[in-house]
GROMACS .gro file of C-alpha atoms in nm:
model
  149
    1MET     CA    1   0.046   0.031   0.005
    2CYS     CA    2   0.121   0.351  -0.104
    3ASP     CA    3   0.209   0.567   0.222
    4CYS     CA    4   0.073   0.873   0.022
    5LEU     CA    5  -0.135   1.124   0.186
    6ILE     CA    6  -0.278   1.255  -0.196
    7CYS     CA    7  -0.310   0.884  -0.283
    8GLU     CA    8  -0.553   0.862   0.047
    9ARG     CA    9  -0.768   1.204  -0.031
   10ILE     CA   10  -0.788   1.089  -0.361
   11GLU     CA   11  -0.954   0.722  -0.260
   12LEU     CA   12  -1.187   0.909  -0.051
   13ILE     CA   13  -1.314   1.108  -0.310
   14LYS     CA   14  -1.342   0.818  -0.529
   15LYS     CA   15  -1.556   0.652  -0.261
   16ASN     CA   16  -1.775   0.939  -0.182
   17LYS     CA   17  -1.621   1.018   0.136
   18ASN     CA   18  -1.361   1.363   0.095
   19PRO     CA   19  -1.611   1.668   0.185
   20TYR     CA   20  -1.394   1.933   0.024
   21PHE     CA   21  -1.396   1.721  -0.293
   22VAL     CA   22  -1.534   1.976  -0.567
   23ARG     CA   23  -1.460   1.845  -0.908
   24GLU     CA   24  -1.321   1.594  -1.125
   25LEU     CA   25  -1.107   1.674  -1.373
   26ASN     CA   26  -0.922   1.488  -1.708
   27THR     CA   27  -0.616   1.480  -1.523
   28GLY     CA   28  -0.673   1.565  -1.160
   29TYR     CA   29  -0.911   1.710  -0.880
   30VAL     CA   30  -1.002   2.023  -0.807
   31VAL     CA   31  -1.043   2.021  -0.424
   32ILE     CA   32  -1.134   2.309  -0.098
   33GLY     CA   33  -0.860   2.320   0.094
   34ASP     CA   34  -0.888   2.166   0.494
   35HIS     CA   35  -0.795   2.514   0.644
   36GLN     CA   36  -0.914   2.843   0.498
   37ARG     CA   37  -0.654   3.109   0.681
   38ILE     CA   38  -0.637   3.232   0.310
   39ARG     CA   39  -0.992   3.269   0.236
   40GLY     CA   40  -1.030   3.034  -0.083
   41TYR     CA   41  -0.741   2.812  -0.051
   42SER     CA   42  -0.750   2.538  -0.328
   43LEU     CA   43  -0.599   2.258  -0.493
   44PHE     CA   44  -0.571   2.074  -0.795
   45LEU     CA   45  -0.442   1.677  -0.702
   46CYS     CA   46  -0.307   1.498  -0.997
   47LYS     CA   47  -0.469   1.167  -1.087
   48GLN     CA   48  -0.139   1.060  -1.135
   49HIS     CA   49   0.112   0.906  -0.882
   50ALA     CA   50   0.428   1.145  -0.975
   51THR     CA   51   0.685   1.366  -0.806
   52GLU     CA   52   0.748   1.580  -1.085
   53LEU     CA   53   0.600   1.734  -1.405
   54HIS     CA   54   0.891   1.548  -1.636
   55PHE     CA   55   0.773   1.235  -1.508
   56LEU     CA   56   0.393   1.276  -1.695
   57GLU     CA   57   0.356   1.170  -2.011
   58PRO     CA   58   0.376   1.452  -2.265
   59SER     CA   59  -0.010   1.479  -2.388
   60PHE     CA   60  -0.103   1.416  -2.008
   61ARG     CA   61   0.152   1.668  -1.906
   62GLN     CA   62   0.001   1.935  -2.131
   63GLU     CA   63  -0.373   1.851  -1.985
   64PHE     CA   64  -0.272   1.845  -1.679
   65LEU     CA   65  -0.104   2.219  -1.706
   66ARG     CA   66  -0.397   2.335  -1.891
   67GLU     CA   67  -0.654   2.235  -1.664
   68MET     CA   68  -0.508   2.363  -1.331
   69SER     CA   69  -0.464   2.679  -1.525
   70LEU     CA   70  -0.885   2.666  -1.570
   71THR     CA   71  -0.868   2.630  -1.200
   72ALA     CA   72  -0.663   2.880  -1.115
   73GLU     CA   73  -0.838   3.112  -1.305
   74ALA     CA   74  -1.194   2.908  -1.128
   75VAL     CA   75  -1.001   2.986  -0.808
   76TYR     CA   76  -0.958   3.380  -0.939
   77ASN     CA   77  -1.246   3.458  -1.029
   78ALA     CA   78  -1.463   3.274  -0.801
   79PHE     CA   79  -1.252   3.474  -0.481
   80GLN     CA   80  -1.184   3.788  -0.643
   81PRO     CA   81  -0.805   3.803  -0.467
   82GLU     CA   82  -0.598   4.076  -0.532
   83LYS     CA   83  -0.315   3.838  -0.659
   84LEU     CA   84  -0.370   3.474  -0.725
   85ASN     CA   85  -0.059   3.248  -0.611
   86TYR     CA   86   0.010   2.916  -0.739
   87SER     CA   87   0.259   2.599  -0.594
   88LEU     CA   88   0.319   2.303  -0.773
   89LEU     CA   89   0.472   2.096  -0.385
   90GLY     CA   90   0.548   1.747  -0.280
   91ALA     CA   91   0.707   1.678   0.119
   92GLY     CA   92   0.680   1.421   0.318
   93ARG     CA   93   0.381   1.171   0.278
   94GLY     CA   94   0.252   1.418  -0.017
   95LEU     CA   95   0.523   1.407  -0.259
   96HIS     CA   96   0.261   1.326  -0.531
   97MET     CA   97   0.180   1.619  -0.747
   98HIS     CA   98  -0.047   1.879  -0.603
   99TRP     CA   99  -0.088   2.261  -0.696
  100HIS     CA  100  -0.189   2.477  -0.449
  101PHE     CA  101  -0.370   2.808  -0.510
  102HIS     CA  102  -0.360   3.099  -0.243
  103PRO     CA  103  -0.615   3.379  -0.338
  104ARG     CA  104  -0.422   3.637  -0.158
  105ARG     CA  105  -0.527   3.991  -0.023
  106LYS     CA  106  -0.319   4.273   0.140
  107GLY     CA  107  -0.255   4.247   0.514
  108ASP     CA  108  -0.357   3.817   0.498
  109THR     CA  109   0.007   3.784   0.646
  110PRO     CA  110   0.216   3.977   0.939
  111LYS     CA  111   0.450   4.114   0.683
  112PRO     CA  112   0.468   4.083   0.273
  113GLY     CA  113   0.553   3.707   0.114
  114PRO     CA  114   0.460   3.366   0.116
  115VAL     CA  115   0.194   3.242   0.277
  116TRP     CA  116   0.394   2.995   0.432
  117GLN     CA  117   0.519   3.241   0.702
  118LEU     CA  118   0.179   3.150   0.895
  119GLY     CA  119   0.336   2.806   1.003
  120ASP     CA  120   0.090   2.664   1.235
  121GLU     CA  121  -0.147   2.910   1.222
  122LEU     CA  122  -0.239   2.728   0.847
  123LEU     CA  123  -0.328   2.471   0.974
  124ALA     CA  124  -0.521   2.556   1.335
  125ASP     CA  125  -0.869   2.393   1.407
  126GLU     CA  126  -0.998   2.764   1.372
  127TYR     CA  127  -0.992   2.799   1.041
  128LEU     CA  128  -1.143   2.426   0.934
  129PRO     CA  129  -1.453   2.603   0.784
  130THR     CA  130  -1.838   2.521   0.882
  131PRO     CA  131  -2.010   2.244   0.694
  132GLU     CA  132  -2.216   2.551   0.519
  133GLU     CA  133  -1.850   2.762   0.485
  134LEU     CA  134  -1.758   2.466   0.300
  135THR     CA  135  -2.072   2.419   0.051
  136GLU     CA  136  -2.070   2.776  -0.020
  137LEU     CA  137  -1.695   2.752  -0.117
  138LYS     CA  138  -1.758   2.449  -0.294
  139GLU     CA  139  -2.064   2.615  -0.480
  140ARG     CA  140  -1.888   2.934  -0.524
  141LEU     CA  141  -1.549   2.719  -0.736
  142ASN     CA  142  -1.806   2.513  -0.932
  143ALA     CA  143  -1.991   2.808  -1.057
  144GLU     CA  144  -1.671   2.919  -1.201
  145LEU     CA  145  -1.541   2.570  -1.335
  146ASP     CA  146  -1.889   2.557  -1.515
  147LYS     CA  147  -1.832   2.894  -1.679
  148LEU     CA  148  -1.443   2.767  -1.822
  149LEU     CA  149  -1.522   2.386  -1.937
   0.00000   0.00000   0.00000
């Protein structure tokens, strides 16, 4: 069995047990971030368990990047940030490629710079969305995906 957090999340999506799931695309899954310290934080999880873009077959990679950019545009349109930050990350149990989208606004961090400066605050329980908030975030993002797809 794979010890991968992203694979585990995808399995929950497939079992209809991931409440953060928004939409399945050809190459990945759009999800709302578990913690909403940065409101509208969303992710795009690659369907293939790969750690690097260059490990993907070229046509899949092109489609993955196209769908990522559409997802980013939908996040931007849904949450109207001043700036949208993109990160393709993977570490620890999450080496599996996944894009992070952080809708940034002036003053959302103590000083200008990446959201990662917030450290553990990003994962504080106080930023877990309520069921109602989660529904609203998912509906907003899904509506924008509908327009673009």
